[in-house]
Coordinates of N, CA, C and O in Angstrom, one line a residue:
Q1 N 7.7 3.8 22.0 CA 7.7 4.7 20.9 C 8.1 3.9 19.7 O 9.2 3.6 19.5
Q2 N 7.1 3.5 18.9 CA 7.4 2.6 17.8 C 7.2 3.4 16.5 O 6.4 4.3 16.4
T3 N 8.0 3.1 15.6 CA 8.0 3.6 14.2 C 7.7 2.5 13.3 O 7.8 1.3 13.6
T4 N 7.3 2.9 12.0 CA 7.2 1.9 11.0 C 8.4 2.1 10.1 O 8.6 3.2 9.6
A5 N 9.2 1.1 9.8 CA 10.5 1.2 9.1 C 10.1 1.5 7.6 O 8.9 1.2 7.1
W6 N 11.1 2.0 6.8 CA 10.8 2.2 5.4 C 10.5 0.9 4.8 O 11.2 -0.2 5.0
H7 N 9.5 0.8 4.0 CA 9.0 -0.4 3.3 C 8.2 -0.1 2.1 O 7.7 1.0 1.9
Q8 N 8.0 -1.1 1.3 CA 7.1 -1.1 0.2 C 6.0 -2.1 0.5 O 6.3 -3.2 1.0
D9 N 4.8 -1.7 0.2 CA 3.7 -2.6 0.5 C 3.8 -4.0 -0.2 O 3.3 -5.0 0.2
S10 N 4.4 -3.9 -1.4 CA 4.6 -5.2 -2.1 C 5.5 -6.2 -1.2 O 5.3 -7.4 -1.5
S11 N 6.3 -5.7 -0.5 CA 7.1 -6.6 0.4 C 6.2 -7.5 1.4 O 6.5 -8.6 1.6
Y12 N 5.2 -6.8 1.9 CA 4.3 -7.5 2.7 C 3.5 -8.5 1.9 O 3.2 -9.6 2.4
A13 N 3.0 -8.2 0.7 CA 2.3 -9.1 -0.1 C 3.2 -10.4 -0.4 O 2.8 -11.5 -0.3
N14 N 4.4 -10.1 -0.8 CA 5.4 -11.2 -1.1 C 5.6 -12.1 0.2 O 5.7 -13.3 0.1
D15 N 5.7 -11.4 1.3 CA 6.0 -12.2 2.6 C 4.8 -13.2 2.8 O 4.9 -14.3 3.2
L16 N 3.6 -12.7 2.5 CA 2.4 -13.5 2.7 C 2.3 -14.7 1.8 O 1.8 -15.7 2.1
L17 N 3.0 -14.5 0.5 CA 2.9 -15.6 -0.5 C 4.0 -16.5 -0.5 O 3.9 -17.6 -1.2
K18 N 5.1 -16.2 0.2 CA 6.3 -17.0 0.1 C 6.2 -18.5 0.4 O 6.8 -19.3 -0.2
K19 N 5.3 -18.8 1.3 CA 5.0 -20.2 1.6 C 4.6 -21.1 0.4 O 4.8 -22.3 0.3
E20 N 3.8 -20.4 -0.5 CA 3.4 -21.1 -1.7 C 4.3 -20.9 -2.9 O 4.0 -21.4 -4.0
G21 N 5.5 -20.3 -2.7 CA 6.5 -20.1 -3.7 C 6.0 -19.1 -4.8 O 6.4 -19.2 -5.9
V22 N 5.1 -18.2 -4.4 CA 4.5 -17.3 -5.3 C 5.2 -15.9 -5.0 O 5.4 -15.5 -3.8
V23 N 5.4 -15.1 -6.1 CA 6.0 -13.8 -5.9 C 5.1 -12.8 -6.7 O 4.8 -13.1 -7.8
A24 N 4.8 -11.8 -6.0 CA 3.9 -10.7 -6.5 C 4.6 -9.6 -7.1 O 4.1 -8.5 -7.1
D25 N 5.7 -9.8 -7.7 CA 6.5 -8.7 -8.2 C 5.9 -7.9 -9.4 O 6.0 -6.7 -9.5
N26 N 5.1 -8.6 -10.1 CA 4.4 -7.9 -11.3 C 2.9 -7.6 -11.1 O 2.2 -7.4 -12.0
I27 N 2.5 -7.5 -9.8 CA 1.2 -7.1 -9.4 C 1.2 -5.7 -8.9 O 2.0 -5.3 -8.1
Q28 N 0.3 -4.8 -9.6 CA 0.2 -3.4 -9.1 C -1.0 -3.3 -8.2 O -2.1 -3.9 -8.6
F29 N -0.9 -2.6 -7.1 CA -2.1 -2.3 -6.3 C -1.9 -1.0 -5.7 O -0.9 -0.3 -5.7
V30 N -3.0 -0.4 -5.0 CA -3.0 0.8 -4.5 C -3.3 0.7 -3.0 O -4.2 0.0 -2.6
T31 N -2.6 1.5 -2.2 CA -2.8 1.6 -0.7 C -3.4 2.9 -0.5 O -2.9 3.9 -0.9
C32 N -4.6 3.0 0.3 CA -5.2 4.2 0.7 C -5.1 4.3 2.2 O -5.5 3.4 2.9
W33 N -4.4 5.3 2.7 CA -4.1 5.5 4.1 C -4.9 6.7 4.6 O -4.9 7.8 4.0
I34 N -5.8 6.5 5.7 CA -6.6 7.5 6.2 C -6.4 7.7 7.7 O -6.6 6.8 8.4
P35 N -5.9 8.9 8.1 CA -5.7 9.1 9.6 C -7.1 9.4 10.1 O -7.9 10.1 9.6
L36 N -7.3 8.9 11.4 CA -8.5 9.1 12.1 C -8.4 10.2 13.1 O -9.3 10.5 13.9
M37 N -7.3 10.9 13.0 CA -7.0 12.1 13.8 C -6.1 12.9 13.0 O -5.4 12.4 12.1
D38 N -5.9 14.2 13.3 CA -4.9 15.1 12.6 C -3.5 14.4 12.9 O -3.2 14.0 14.1
V39 N -2.7 14.3 12.0 CA -1.4 13.8 12.1 C -0.3 14.8 11.7 O -0.5 15.5 10.7
N40 N 0.8 14.8 12.4 CA 1.9 15.7 12.1 C 3.2 15.0 12.5 O 3.2 13.8 12.9
V41 N 4.3 15.7 12.4 CA 5.6 15.0 12.6 C 5.6 14.6 14.1 O 6.1 13.5 14.4
Q42 N 5.1 15.4 15.0 CA 5.1 15.1 16.5 C 4.4 13.8 16.8 O 4.8 13.0 17.7
N43 N 3.3 13.6 16.1 CA 2.5 12.4 16.5 C 2.5 11.2 15.5 O 1.8 10.3 15.5
G44 N 3.5 11.2 14.6 CA 3.8 10.1 13.8 C 3.2 10.1 12.3 O 2.8 9.0 11.9
C45 N 3.1 11.2 11.7 CA 2.7 11.2 10.3 C 3.6 10.4 9.4 O 4.7 10.0 9.8
L46 N 3.1 10.0 8.2 CA 3.9 9.2 7.4 C 4.9 10.1 6.6 O 4.7 11.3 6.4
N47 N 6.0 9.4 6.2 CA 7.0 9.9 5.3 C 6.9 9.1 4.0 O 6.7 7.9 4.1
V48 N 7.0 9.7 2.9 CA 7.1 9.1 1.6 C 8.4 9.5 1.0 O 9.0 10.6 1.2
M49 N 8.9 8.6 0.1 CA 10.1 8.9 -0.8 C 9.6 9.1 -2.2 O 9.3 8.1 -2.9
P50 N 9.5 10.4 -2.6 CA 9.1 10.7 -4.0 C 9.9 9.9 -5.0 O 11.1 9.8 -4.9
G51 N 9.2 9.4 -6.1 CA 9.9 8.7 -7.2 C 10.3 7.2 -6.8 O 10.7 6.5 -7.7
S52 N 10.1 6.8 -5.6 CA 10.6 5.5 -5.3 C 9.9 4.3 -5.9 O 10.4 3.2 -6.1
K53 N 8.7 4.5 -6.4 CA 8.0 3.5 -7.1 C 8.7 3.1 -8.3 O 8.5 2.0 -8.9
N54 N 9.6 3.9 -8.8 CA 10.3 3.6 -10.0 C 11.6 2.8 -9.8 O 12.3 2.4 -10.7
W55 N 12.0 2.5 -8.5 CA 13.1 1.8 -8.1 C 12.9 0.2 -8.3 O 13.8 -0.5 -8.2
G56 N 11.7 -0.1 -8.5 CA 11.3 -1.6 -8.5 C 11.2 -2.1 -7.1 O 11.4 -1.4 -6.2
L57 N 10.9 -3.4 -7.0 CA 10.8 -4.0 -5.7 C 12.2 -4.2 -5.1 O 13.1 -4.8 -5.7
V58 N 12.5 -3.7 -3.9 CA 13.7 -3.8 -3.3 C 13.7 -4.9 -2.3 O 12.7 -5.1 -1.6
K59 N 14.8 -5.6 -2.1 CA 14.9 -6.6 -1.1 C 14.6 -6.2 0.3 O 15.1 -5.1 0.6
S60 N 13.8 -7.0 1.1 CA 13.5 -6.6 2.4 C 13.4 -7.9 3.3 O 13.5 -9.0 2.7
S61 N 13.3 -7.7 4.6 CA 13.2 -8.8 5.5 C 12.5 -8.4 6.8 O 12.3 -7.2 7.0
R62 N 12.2 -9.3 7.6 CA 11.6 -9.1 8.9 C 12.6 -8.6 9.8 O 13.7 -9.1 10.0
D63 N 12.3 -7.5 10.7 CA 13.2 -7.1 11.7 C 12.9 -7.7 13.1 O 12.0 -8.6 13.1
A64 N 13.6 -7.3 14.1 CA 13.4 -7.9 15.4 C 11.9 -7.8 15.9 O 11.5 -8.6 16.7
E65 N 11.2 -6.7 15.5 CA 9.7 -6.5 15.9 C 8.8 -7.2 14.9 O 7.6 -7.0 15.0
N66 N 9.4 -8.0 13.9 CA 8.5 -8.7 12.9 C 7.9 -7.8 11.9 O 7.0 -8.1 11.2
H67 N 8.5 -6.5 11.7 CA 8.0 -5.7 10.7 C 8.9 -5.8 9.5 O 10.1 -6.1 9.6
I68 N 8.4 -5.7 8.3 CA 9.2 -5.6 7.1 C 10.0 -4.4 7.0 O 9.5 -3.2 7.3
R69 N 11.3 -4.6 6.6 CA 12.2 -3.4 6.6 C 13.1 -3.6 5.3 O 13.6 -4.7 5.0
A70 N 13.3 -2.5 4.6 CA 14.1 -2.5 3.4 C 15.5 -2.8 3.7 O 16.0 -2.4 4.8
Q71 N 16.2 -3.6 2.9 CA 17.6 -3.8 3.1 C 18.6 -2.9 2.4 O 19.7 -3.2 2.0
I72 N 18.1 -1.7 2.2 CA 18.9 -0.6 1.6 C 18.7 0.6 2.5 O 17.8 0.8 3.3
D73 N 19.5 1.6 2.3 CA 19.4 2.9 3.0 C 18.6 3.8 2.1 O 19.1 4.4 1.2
V74 N 17.3 3.8 2.4 CA 16.3 4.5 1.6 C 16.6 5.9 1.5 O 16.6 6.5 0.4
E75 N 16.9 6.6 2.6 CA 17.2 8.0 2.7 C 18.4 8.4 1.9 O 18.6 9.6 1.6
A76 N 19.4 7.4 1.6 CA 20.5 7.8 0.9 C 20.2 8.0 -0.6 O 21.0 8.5 -1.4
R77 N 19.0 7.5 -1.0 CA 18.6 7.5 -2.4 C 17.7 8.7 -2.8 O 17.3 8.9 -3.9
G78 N 17.3 9.5 -1.8 CA 16.4 10.7 -2.1 C 16.1 11.4 -0.9 O 16.7 11.2 0.2
R79 N 15.2 12.4 -1.0 CA 14.8 13.2 0.1 C 13.4 12.9 0.5 O 12.5 13.3 -0.2
P80 N 13.2 12.3 1.7 CA 11.9 12.0 2.1 C 11.0 13.2 2.4 O 11.5 14.3 2.7
V81 N 9.7 13.1 2.2 CA 8.8 14.1 2.5 C 7.8 13.6 3.6 O 7.2 12.6 3.5
S82 N 7.6 14.4 4.6 CA 6.6 14.2 5.7 C 5.3 14.6 5.2 O 5.2 15.6 4.5
I83 N 4.3 13.9 5.5 CA 2.9 14.2 5.0 C 1.9 14.4 6.2 O 1.2 13.6 6.6
P84 N 2.0 15.7 6.7 CA 0.9 16.0 7.8 C -0.5 16.0 7.1 O -0.6 16.4 5.9
M85 N -1.4 15.5 7.8 CA -2.8 15.4 7.3 C -3.8 15.6 8.3 O -3.6 15.5 9.5
K86 N -5.0 16.0 7.9 CA -6.1 16.2 8.8 C -6.9 14.9 8.8 O -6.8 14.0 8.0
R87 N -7.6 14.7 9.9 CA -8.5 13.5 10.2 C -9.4 13.4 8.9 O -10.0 14.4 8.4
G88 N -9.4 12.2 8.4 CA -10.2 11.9 7.2 C -9.6 12.2 5.9 O -10.2 11.8 4.9
D89 N -8.4 12.8 5.8 CA -7.8 13.0 4.5 C -7.4 11.6 4.0 O -7.5 10.6 4.7
L90 N -7.0 11.6 2.7 CA -6.7 10.4 2.1 C -5.4 10.4 1.3 O -5.1 11.4 0.6
L91 N -4.4 9.5 1.7 CA -3.2 9.4 1.0 C -3.2 8.2 0.2 O -3.5 7.1 0.7
V92 N -3.0 8.2 -1.1 CA -3.0 7.1 -2.1 C -1.6 6.8 -2.5 O -0.9 7.8 -3.0
M93 N -1.2 5.6 -2.3 CA 0.2 5.2 -2.7 C 0.2 4.0 -3.6 O -0.5 3.0 -3.4
H94 N 1.1 4.0 -4.5 CA 1.5 2.8 -5.3 C 2.1 1.7 -4.4 O 2.9 2.1 -3.5
N95 N 2.0 0.5 -4.8 CA 2.5 -0.6 -3.9 C 4.1 -0.6 -3.8 O 4.6 -1.2 -2.9
L96 N 4.8 0.1 -4.7 CA 6.2 0.2 -4.7 C 6.8 1.5 -4.1 O 7.9 1.7 -3.9
C97 N 5.9 2.4 -3.6 CA 6.3 3.7 -3.0 C 6.8 3.4 -1.6 O 6.1 2.8 -0.8
F98 N 8.0 3.7 -1.3 CA 8.6 3.6 -0.1 C 8.0 4.6 0.9 O 7.7 5.8 0.6
H99 N 7.6 4.1 2.1 CA 7.0 5.0 3.1 C 7.3 4.4 4.5 O 7.7 3.3 4.6
C100 N 7.2 5.3 5.5 CA 7.5 4.9 6.9 C 6.8 5.8 7.8 O 6.3 6.8 7.3
G101 N 6.7 5.5 9.0 CA 6.1 6.3 10.0 C 7.0 7.0 11.0 O 8.0 6.4 11.4
H102 N 6.8 8.2 11.3 CA 7.7 9.0 12.3 C 7.4 8.3 13.7 O 6.4 7.7 13.9
V103 N 8.3 8.6 14.6 CA 8.1 8.3 15.9 C 7.0 9.2 16.5 O 7.0 10.3 16.2
N104 N 6.1 8.6 17.2 CA 5.0 9.3 17.9 C 5.4 9.8 19.2 O 5.6 9.1 20.1
E105 N 5.8 11.1 19.2 CA 6.3 11.7 20.5 C 5.2 12.5 21.2 O 5.5 13.3 22.2
S106 N 4.0 12.4 20.9 CA 2.9 13.2 21.5 C 2.4 12.6 22.8 O 1.7 13.3 23.6
G107 N 2.7 11.4 23.1 CA 2.1 10.8 24.3 C 0.7 10.3 24.2 O 0.1 9.8 25.1
R108 N 0.2 10.4 23.0 CA -1.2 9.9 22.7 C -1.1 9.0 21.6 O -0.2 9.0 20.7
L109 N -2.1 8.1 21.5 CA -2.2 7.1 20.3 C -2.5 7.9 19.1 O -3.2 8.9 19.1
R110 N -2.0 7.4 18.0 CA -2.3 7.9 16.6 C -3.0 6.8 15.9 O -2.5 5.7 15.7
W111 N -4.2 7.0 15.5 CA -5.1 6.0 14.8 C -5.2 6.3 13.4 O -5.3 7.5 12.9
S112 N -5.2 5.3 12.6 CA -5.4 5.3 11.2 C -5.9 4.0 10.6 O -5.9 3.0 11.3
V113 N -6.4 4.0 9.4 CA -6.8 2.8 8.7 C -6.2 2.9 7.3 O -5.9 3.9 6.8
D114 N -6.0 1.7 6.7 CA -5.6 1.6 5.4 C -6.3 0.5 4.7 O -6.7 -0.4 5.3
F115 N -6.5 0.8 3.4 CA -7.2 -0.2 2.5 C -6.3 -0.4 1.3 O -5.6 0.5 0.9
R116 N -6.3 -1.7 0.8 CA -5.5 -2.0 -0.3 C -6.4 -2.5 -1.4 O -7.3 -3.3 -1.2
Y117 N -6.3 -1.9 -2.7 CA -7.1 -2.3 -3.8 C -6.2 -3.1 -4.8 O -5.3 -2.5 -5.4
F118 N -6.6 -4.3 -4.9 CA -5.9 -5.3 -5.9 C -6.8 -5.6 -7.0 O -8.1 -5.5 -6.8
P119 N -6.4 -5.8 -8.2 CA -7.3 -6.3 -9.2 C -7.9 -7.7 -8.8 O -7.2 -8.5 -8.0
A120 N -9.1 -7.9 -9.1 CA -9.8 -9.2 -8.9 C -9.0 -10.3 -9.7 O -8.6 -10.0 -10.9
P121 N -8.9 -11.5 -9.3 CA -8.2 -12.6 -10.1 C -8.8 -12.8 -11.4 O -8.1 -13.3 -12.4
D122 N -10.1 -12.5 -11.6 CA -10.7 -12.7 -12.9 C -10.8 -11.5 -13.8 O -11.6 -11.4 -14.7
S123 N -10.1 -10.4 -13.3 CA -10.1 -9.2 -14.2 C -9.5 -9.4 -15.6 O -8.6 -10.2 -15.8
E124 N -10.0 -8.6 -16.4 CA -9.5 -8.6 -17.9 C -8.1 -8.1 -17.9 O -7.8 -7.2 -17.1
G125 N -7.3 -8.6 -18.8 CA -6.0 -7.9 -19.1 C -4.9 -8.6 -18.2 O -3.8 -8.3 -18.4
L126 N -5.3 -9.6 -17.4 CA -4.2 -10.2 -16.5 C -3.8 -11.5 -17.2 O -4.6 -12.2 -17.8
D127 N -2.5 -11.8 -17.1 CA -2.0 -13.0 -17.6 C -2.3 -14.2 -16.6 O -2.8 -13.9 -15.5
A128 N -2.0 -15.4 -17.0 CA -2.3 -16.5 -16.1 C -1.6 -16.5 -14.8 O -2.1 -16.8 -13.7
E129 N -0.3 -16.0 -14.9 CA 0.5 -16.0 -13.7 C -0.1 -14.9 -12.7 O -0.1 -15.1 -11.5
Q130 N -0.4 -13.8 -13.2 CA -1.0 -12.7 -12.4 C -2.3 -13.1 -11.8 O -2.6 -12.9 -10.6
K131 N -3.1 -13.9 -12.5 CA -4.4 -14.4 -12.0 C -4.1 -15.4 -10.8 O -4.8 -15.4 -9.8
R132 N -3.1 -16.2 -11.0 CA -2.8 -17.3 -10.0 C -2.3 -16.5 -8.7 O -2.6 -16.9 -7.6
I133 N -1.4 -15.5 -8.9 CA -1.0 -14.8 -7.8 C -2.1 -14.1 -7.0 O -2.2 -14.2 -5.8
L134 N -2.9 -13.4 -7.7 CA -4.1 -12.7 -7.0 C -5.0 -13.6 -6.4 O -5.5 -13.4 -5.3
D135 N -5.3 -14.8 -7.0 CA -6.1 -15.8 -6.4 C -5.5 -16.3 -5.1 O -6.1 -16.4 -4.0
T136 N -4.2 -16.6 -5.1 CA -3.5 -17.1 -3.9 C -3.5 -16.0 -2.8 O -3.7 -16.3 -1.6
M137 N -3.2 -14.7 -3.2 CA -3.3 -13.6 -2.2 C -4.6 -13.5 -1.5 O -4.8 -13.4 -0.4
S138 N -5.7 -13.6 -2.3 CA -7.0 -13.5 -1.8 C -7.3 -14.6 -0.8 O -7.8 -14.4 0.3
H139 N -6.9 -15.8 -1.1 CA -7.1 -17.0 -0.2 C -6.3 -16.8 1.1 O -6.7 -17.0 2.2
N140 N -5.0 -16.3 1.0 CA -4.1 -16.2 2.1 C -4.7 -15.1 3.0 O -4.6 -15.2 4.3
W141 N -5.2 -14.0 2.5 CA -5.7 -12.9 3.3 C -6.9 -13.5 4.1 O -7.1 -13.1 5.3
E142 N -7.7 -14.2 3.5 CA -8.9 -14.8 4.2 C -8.5 -15.8 5.3 O -9.0 -15.7 6.4
K143 N -7.4 -16.4 5.1 CA -6.9 -17.4 6.1 C -6.4 -16.7 7.4 O -6.6 -17.2 8.4
I144 N -5.9 -15.5 7.2 CA -5.4 -14.7 8.4 C -6.5 -13.8 8.9 O -6.2 -12.9 9.8
G145 N -7.7 -13.9 8.5 CA -8.8 -13.1 9.1 C -9.0 -11.8 8.3 O -9.6 -10.8 9.0
R146 N -8.5 -11.6 7.2 CA -8.7 -10.3 6.4 C -9.3 -10.6 5.1 O -8.7 -10.6 4.1
P147 N -10.6 -10.9 5.2 CA -11.4 -11.3 3.8 C -11.3 -10.0 2.9 O -11.3 -8.9 3.3
S148 N -11.3 -10.4 1.6 CA -11.3 -9.4 0.6 C -12.8 -9.2 0.2 O -13.7 -10.0 0.5
F149 N -13.1 -8.1 -0.4 CA -14.4 -7.9 -1.0 C -14.2 -7.3 -2.3 O -13.2 -6.8 -2.7
R150 N -15.2 -7.4 -3.2 CA -15.1 -6.9 -4.6 C -15.9 -5.6 -4.8 O -17.1 -5.6 -4.4
A151 N -15.2 -4.6 -5.3 CA -15.9 -3.4 -5.7 C -16.2 -3.4 -7.2 O -15.4 -3.6 -8.0
V152 N -17.5 -3.2 -7.4 CA -17.9 -3.1 -8.9 C -18.8 -1.8 -9.1 O -19.3 -1.3 -8.1
S153 N -19.0 -1.5 -10.3 CA -19.8 -0.3 -10.6 C -21.2 -0.6 -10.3 O -21.6 -1.7 -10.1
G154 N -22.1 0.5 -10.2 CA -23.5 0.3 -9.9 C -24.1 -0.7 -10.9 O -25.2 -1.3 -10.6
S155 N -23.7 -0.8 -12.1 CA -24.3 -1.7 -13.1 C -23.9 -3.1 -12.9 O -24.4 -4.0 -13.6
G156 N -23.0 -3.4 -12.0 CA -22.5 -4.7 -11.7 C -21.3 -5.0 -12.7 O -20.7 -6.1 -12.6
R157 N -21.0 -4.1 -13.6 CA -19.9 -4.4 -14.6 C -18.6 -4.0 -14.0 O -18.5 -3.0 -13.3
Q158 N -17.6 -4.9 -14.1 CA -16.2 -4.6 -13.6 C -15.6 -3.6 -14.6 O -15.7 -3.7 -15.7
T159 N -14.9 -2.7 -14.0 CA -14.2 -1.6 -14.7 C -12.7 -2.1 -14.8 O -12.2 -2.4 -13.7
S160 N -12.2 -2.0 -16.0 CA -10.8 -2.4 -16.0 C -9.9 -1.3 -15.5 O -10.3 -0.1 -15.4
Y161 N -8.6 -1.6 -15.2 CA -7.7 -0.6 -14.7 C -7.5 0.5 -15.6 O -7.5 1.7 -15.3
E162 N -7.5 0.2 -16.9 CA -7.3 1.2 -18.0 C -8.4 2.2 -18.0 O -8.3 3.4 -18.1
E163 N -9.7 1.7 -17.8 CA -10.9 2.5 -17.8 C -10.8 3.4 -16.6 O -11.2 4.6 -16.6
W164 N -10.4 2.9 -15.4 CA -10.3 3.8 -14.2 C -9.3 4.9 -14.4 O -9.5 6.1 -14.1
I165 N -8.1 4.6 -15.0 CA -7.1 5.5 -15.2 C -7.6 6.6 -16.2 O -7.4 7.8 -16.1
D166 N -8.2 6.3 -17.3 CA -8.8 7.1 -18.3 C -9.8 8.1 -17.7 O -9.8 9.3 -17.9
R167 N -10.6 7.6 -16.8 CA -11.7 8.4 -16.1 C -10.9 9.3 -15.2 O -11.3 10.5 -15.1
A168 N -10.0 8.9 -14.4 CA -9.2 9.8 -13.5 C -8.5 10.9 -14.2 O -8.6 12.0 -13.8
R169 N -8.0 10.6 -15.4 CA -7.3 11.6 -16.2 C -8.2 12.6 -16.7 O -7.9 13.8 -16.9
S170 N -9.5 12.2 -17.0 CA -10.4 13.2 -17.5 C -11.1 14.1 -16.5 O -11.7 15.1 -16.8
L171 N -11.0 13.8 -15.2 CA -11.5 14.6 -14.2 C -10.7 15.9 -13.9 O -9.5 15.9 -14.0
E172 N -11.5 16.9 -13.7 CA -10.8 18.2 -13.2 C -10.6 18.1 -11.7 O -11.4 17.4 -11.0
V173 N -9.7 18.8 -11.2 CA -9.4 18.8 -9.8 C -10.7 19.2 -9.0 O -11.0 18.7 -8.0
S174 N -11.5 20.1 -9.6 CA -12.7 20.5 -9.0 C -13.8 19.4 -8.8 O -14.7 19.4 -8.0
D175 N -13.6 18.4 -9.8 CA -14.5 17.3 -9.7 C -14.2 16.4 -8.5 O -15.1 15.5 -8.1
L176 N -13.0 16.4 -7.9 CA -12.7 15.5 -6.8 C -13.3 16.2 -5.5 O -13.5 15.7 -4.6

């Protein structure tokens, strides 16, 4: 019965980059988590800590099972929320949002997939350091067998982060 410890996805990114002396503290990205079956507390749904993205990047380290674990008592800083979901639902998290997995007590495997969306290294609005970090991240992911791919609009034009946010704010809930 394995759980996923409280962590921020930025800690995994930094762990991947540490050999090059690069730190991804000022890179924002989004994690999309999709359960491939209904998930609840009994079979290991995720917990999130509301507002934790505002805490900044918290020091973490690898535990005995080689998972990233926060070096603070996350639950002492707030009230976690369990996120039961239906198969195919989508949970979108900021890279600094603390989250963890419940113990799966169902006796069955719980399957899920996650995707992370980073700005491309040549995106507009990034400074030279952010571009270097993103380029290094992309190369390192490919080295460990996780190649990245680029998502662009149908016109082939890259959309800036600000344009995506403006579009999202203009949508009505019924548009989703």
